[in-house]
PDB file of C-alpha atoms in Angstrom:
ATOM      1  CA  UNK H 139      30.378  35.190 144.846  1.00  0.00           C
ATOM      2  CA  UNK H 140      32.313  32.909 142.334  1.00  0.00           C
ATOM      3  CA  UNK H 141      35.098  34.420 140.046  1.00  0.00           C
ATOM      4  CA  UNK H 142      35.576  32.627 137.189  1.00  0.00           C
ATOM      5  CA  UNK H 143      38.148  32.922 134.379  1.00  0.00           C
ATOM      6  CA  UNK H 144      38.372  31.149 130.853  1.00  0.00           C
ATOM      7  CA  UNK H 145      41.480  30.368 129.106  1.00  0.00           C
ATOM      8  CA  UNK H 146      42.362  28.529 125.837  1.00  0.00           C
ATOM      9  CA  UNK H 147      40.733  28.875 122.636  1.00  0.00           C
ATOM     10  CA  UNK H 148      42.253  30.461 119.435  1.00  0.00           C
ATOM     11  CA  UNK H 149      42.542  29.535 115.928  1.00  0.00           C
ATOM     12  CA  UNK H 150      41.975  25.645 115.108  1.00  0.00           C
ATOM     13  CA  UNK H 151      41.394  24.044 111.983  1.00  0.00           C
ATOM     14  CA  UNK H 152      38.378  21.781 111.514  1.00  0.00           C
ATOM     15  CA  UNK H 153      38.979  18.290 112.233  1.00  0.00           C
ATOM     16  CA  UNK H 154      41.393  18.924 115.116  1.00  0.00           C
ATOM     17  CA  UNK H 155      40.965  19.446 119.223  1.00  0.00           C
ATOM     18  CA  UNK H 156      42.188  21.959 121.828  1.00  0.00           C
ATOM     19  CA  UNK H 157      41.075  22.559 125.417  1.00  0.00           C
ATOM     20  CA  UNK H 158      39.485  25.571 127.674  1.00  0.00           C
ATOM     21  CA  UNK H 159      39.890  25.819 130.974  1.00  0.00           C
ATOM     22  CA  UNK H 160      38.088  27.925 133.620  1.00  0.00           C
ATOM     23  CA  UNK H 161      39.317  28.864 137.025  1.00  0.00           C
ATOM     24  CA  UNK H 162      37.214  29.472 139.848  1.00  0.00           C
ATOM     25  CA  UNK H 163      38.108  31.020 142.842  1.00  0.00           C
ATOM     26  CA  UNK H 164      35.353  32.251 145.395  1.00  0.00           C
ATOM     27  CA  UNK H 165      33.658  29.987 147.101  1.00  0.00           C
ATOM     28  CA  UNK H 166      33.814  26.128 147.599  1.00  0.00           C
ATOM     29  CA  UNK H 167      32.700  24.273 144.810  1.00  0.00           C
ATOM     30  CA  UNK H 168      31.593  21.246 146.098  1.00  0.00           C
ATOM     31  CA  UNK H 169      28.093  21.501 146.263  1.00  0.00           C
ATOM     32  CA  UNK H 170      28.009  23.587 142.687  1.00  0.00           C
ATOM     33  CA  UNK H 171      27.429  22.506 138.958  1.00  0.00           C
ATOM     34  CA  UNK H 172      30.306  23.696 136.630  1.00  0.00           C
ATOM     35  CA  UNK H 173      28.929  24.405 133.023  1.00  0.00           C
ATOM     36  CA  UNK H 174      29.742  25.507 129.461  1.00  0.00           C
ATOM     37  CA  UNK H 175      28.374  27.169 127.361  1.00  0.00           C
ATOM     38  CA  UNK H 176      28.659  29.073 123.857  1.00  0.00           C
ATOM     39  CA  UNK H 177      27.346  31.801 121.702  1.00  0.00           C
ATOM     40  CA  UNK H 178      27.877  32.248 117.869  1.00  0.00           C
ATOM     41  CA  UNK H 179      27.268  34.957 115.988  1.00  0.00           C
ATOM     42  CA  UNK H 180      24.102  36.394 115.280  1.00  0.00           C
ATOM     43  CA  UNK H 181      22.349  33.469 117.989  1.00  0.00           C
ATOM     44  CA  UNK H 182      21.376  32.515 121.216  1.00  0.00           C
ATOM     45  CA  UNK H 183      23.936  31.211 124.210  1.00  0.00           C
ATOM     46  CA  UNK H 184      23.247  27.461 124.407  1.00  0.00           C
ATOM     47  CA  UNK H 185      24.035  24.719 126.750  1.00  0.00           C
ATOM     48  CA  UNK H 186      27.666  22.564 125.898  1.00  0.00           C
ATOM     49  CA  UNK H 187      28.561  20.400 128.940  1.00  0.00           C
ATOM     50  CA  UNK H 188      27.751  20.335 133.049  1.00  0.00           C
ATOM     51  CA  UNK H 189      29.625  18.306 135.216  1.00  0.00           C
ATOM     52  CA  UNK H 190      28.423  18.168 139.384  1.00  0.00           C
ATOM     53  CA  UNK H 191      31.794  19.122 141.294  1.00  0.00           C
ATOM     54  CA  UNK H 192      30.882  16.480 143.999  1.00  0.00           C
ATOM     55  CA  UNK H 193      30.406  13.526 142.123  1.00  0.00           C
ATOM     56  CA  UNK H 194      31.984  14.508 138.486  1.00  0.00           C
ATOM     57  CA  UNK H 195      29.051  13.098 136.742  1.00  0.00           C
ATOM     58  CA  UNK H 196      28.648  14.727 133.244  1.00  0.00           C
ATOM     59  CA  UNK H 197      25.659  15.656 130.974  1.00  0.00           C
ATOM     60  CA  UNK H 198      26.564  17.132 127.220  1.00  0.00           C
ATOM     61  CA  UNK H 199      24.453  18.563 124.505  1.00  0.00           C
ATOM     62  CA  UNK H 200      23.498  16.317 121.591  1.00  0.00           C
ATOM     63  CA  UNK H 201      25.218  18.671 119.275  1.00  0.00           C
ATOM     64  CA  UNK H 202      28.742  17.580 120.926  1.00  0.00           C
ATOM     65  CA  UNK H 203      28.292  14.336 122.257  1.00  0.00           C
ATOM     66  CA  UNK H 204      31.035  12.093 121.385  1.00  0.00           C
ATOM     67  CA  UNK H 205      33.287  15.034 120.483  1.00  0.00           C
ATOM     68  CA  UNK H 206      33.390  17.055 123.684  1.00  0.00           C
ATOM     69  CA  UNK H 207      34.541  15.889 127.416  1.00  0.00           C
ATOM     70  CA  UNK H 208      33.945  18.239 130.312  1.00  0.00           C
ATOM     71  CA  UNK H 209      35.890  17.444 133.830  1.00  0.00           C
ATOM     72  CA  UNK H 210      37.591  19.352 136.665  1.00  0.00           C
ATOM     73  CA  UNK H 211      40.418  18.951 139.089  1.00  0.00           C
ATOM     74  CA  UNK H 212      39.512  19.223 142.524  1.00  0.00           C
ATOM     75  CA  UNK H 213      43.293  20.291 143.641  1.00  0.00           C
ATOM     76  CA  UNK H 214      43.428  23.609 140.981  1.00  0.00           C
ATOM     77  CA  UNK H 215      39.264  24.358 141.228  1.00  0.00           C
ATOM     78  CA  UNK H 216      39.617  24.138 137.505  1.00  0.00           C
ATOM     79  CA  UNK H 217      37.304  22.931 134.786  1.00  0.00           C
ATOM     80  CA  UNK H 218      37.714  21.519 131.652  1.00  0.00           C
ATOM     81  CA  UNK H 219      36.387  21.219 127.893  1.00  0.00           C
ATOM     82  CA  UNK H 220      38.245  18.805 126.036  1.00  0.00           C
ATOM     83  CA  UNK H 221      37.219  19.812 122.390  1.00  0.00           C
ATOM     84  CA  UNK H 222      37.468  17.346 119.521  1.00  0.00           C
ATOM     85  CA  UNK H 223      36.590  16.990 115.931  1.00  0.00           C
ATOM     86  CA  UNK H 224      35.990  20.372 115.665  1.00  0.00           C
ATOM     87  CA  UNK H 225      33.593  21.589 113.273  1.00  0.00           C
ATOM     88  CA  UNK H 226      33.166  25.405 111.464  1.00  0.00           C
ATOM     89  CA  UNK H 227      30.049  25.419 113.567  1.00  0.00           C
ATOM     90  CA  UNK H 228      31.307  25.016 116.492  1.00  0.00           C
ATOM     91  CA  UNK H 229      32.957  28.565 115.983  1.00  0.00           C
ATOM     92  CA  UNK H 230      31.960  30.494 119.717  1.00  0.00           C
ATOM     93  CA  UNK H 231      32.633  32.545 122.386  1.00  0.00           C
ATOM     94  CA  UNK H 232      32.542  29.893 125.029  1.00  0.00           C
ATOM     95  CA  UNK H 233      31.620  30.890 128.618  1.00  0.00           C
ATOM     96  CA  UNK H 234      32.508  29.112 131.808  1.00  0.00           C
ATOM     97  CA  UNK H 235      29.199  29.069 134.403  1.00  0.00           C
ATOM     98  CA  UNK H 236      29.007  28.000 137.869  1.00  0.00           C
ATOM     99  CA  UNK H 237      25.699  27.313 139.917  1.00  0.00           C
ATOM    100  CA  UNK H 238      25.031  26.493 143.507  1.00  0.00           C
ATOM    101  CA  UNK H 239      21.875  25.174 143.356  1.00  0.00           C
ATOM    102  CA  UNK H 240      21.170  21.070 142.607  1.00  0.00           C
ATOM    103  CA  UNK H 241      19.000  20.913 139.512  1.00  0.00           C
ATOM    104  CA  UNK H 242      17.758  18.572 137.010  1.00  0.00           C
ATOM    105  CA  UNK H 243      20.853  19.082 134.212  1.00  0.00           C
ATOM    106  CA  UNK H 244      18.312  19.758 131.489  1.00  0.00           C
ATOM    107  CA  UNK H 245      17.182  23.139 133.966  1.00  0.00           C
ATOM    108  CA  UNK H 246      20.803  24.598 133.464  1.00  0.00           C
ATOM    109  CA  UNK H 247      20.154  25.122 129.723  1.00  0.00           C
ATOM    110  CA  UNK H 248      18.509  28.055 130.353  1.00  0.00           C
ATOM    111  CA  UNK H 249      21.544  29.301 132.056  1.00  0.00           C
ATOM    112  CA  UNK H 250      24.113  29.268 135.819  1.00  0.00           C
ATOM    113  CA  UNK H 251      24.086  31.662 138.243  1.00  0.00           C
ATOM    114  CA  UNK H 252      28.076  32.761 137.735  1.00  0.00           C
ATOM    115  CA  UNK H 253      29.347  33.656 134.665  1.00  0.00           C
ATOM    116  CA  UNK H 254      33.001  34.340 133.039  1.00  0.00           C
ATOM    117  CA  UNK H 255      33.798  36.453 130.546  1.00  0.00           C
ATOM    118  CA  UNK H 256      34.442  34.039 127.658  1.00  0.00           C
ATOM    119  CA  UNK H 257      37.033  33.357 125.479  1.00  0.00           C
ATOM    120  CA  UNK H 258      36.805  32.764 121.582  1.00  0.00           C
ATOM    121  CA  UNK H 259      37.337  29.644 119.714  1.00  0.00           C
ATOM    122  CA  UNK H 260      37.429  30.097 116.053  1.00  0.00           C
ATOM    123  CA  UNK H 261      37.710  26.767 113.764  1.00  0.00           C
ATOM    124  CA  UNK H 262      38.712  27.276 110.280  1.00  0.00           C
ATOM    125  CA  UNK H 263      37.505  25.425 107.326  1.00  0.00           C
TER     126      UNK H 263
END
């Protein structure tokens, strides 16, 4: 079992950049991919960022490529979403998601095995 716990978020105005962070505690991560994801209102969860723990290689979602930069520290099991040039639409809960097994990174839009709770970042016009 993999705990993991969201922080950041808020209140930003369009055009600017904060950062999430999820903490995982559990299991070792080495052998998992680390995801985010997000869920507006009134639609479906998608896919935002994956990174693989063991080699930190990264796959985004067109819709914030360019703008968004997942990574993790291996000394505080913590991952990252650098958000920038935020846009209204990217208004979300945001989830942090963990997944043990190795998959294609186009497979984890459907969704990770571990889930947090979320945490809400609202960007103002």
């Amino acid at each position: 079992q993999v705990q993991l716990v969201e922080s950041g978020g808020g209140l930003v105005q369009a055009g600017g950049s904060t950062r999430l962070s999820c903490a995982a505690s559990g299991r070792t991560l080495s052998s998992y991919a680390m995801g985010w994801f997000r869920q507006a209102p009134g639609k479906e969860r998608e896919f935002v960022a994956a990174i693989r723990w063991s080699t930190g290689n990264t796959h985004n979602a067109d819709s914030v490529q360019g703008r968004f930069t997942i990574s993790r520290d291996n000394a505080r099991n913590t991952v990252y979403l650098q958000m920038n040039s935020l846009k209204p639409e990217d208004t979300a809960v945001y989830y942090c998601a963990a997944d043990p097994r190795k998959r294609l990174w186009t497979d984890y839009y459907d969704g990770m095995v571990y889930w947090g709770k979320g945490t809400l970042v609202t960007v103002s016009s």
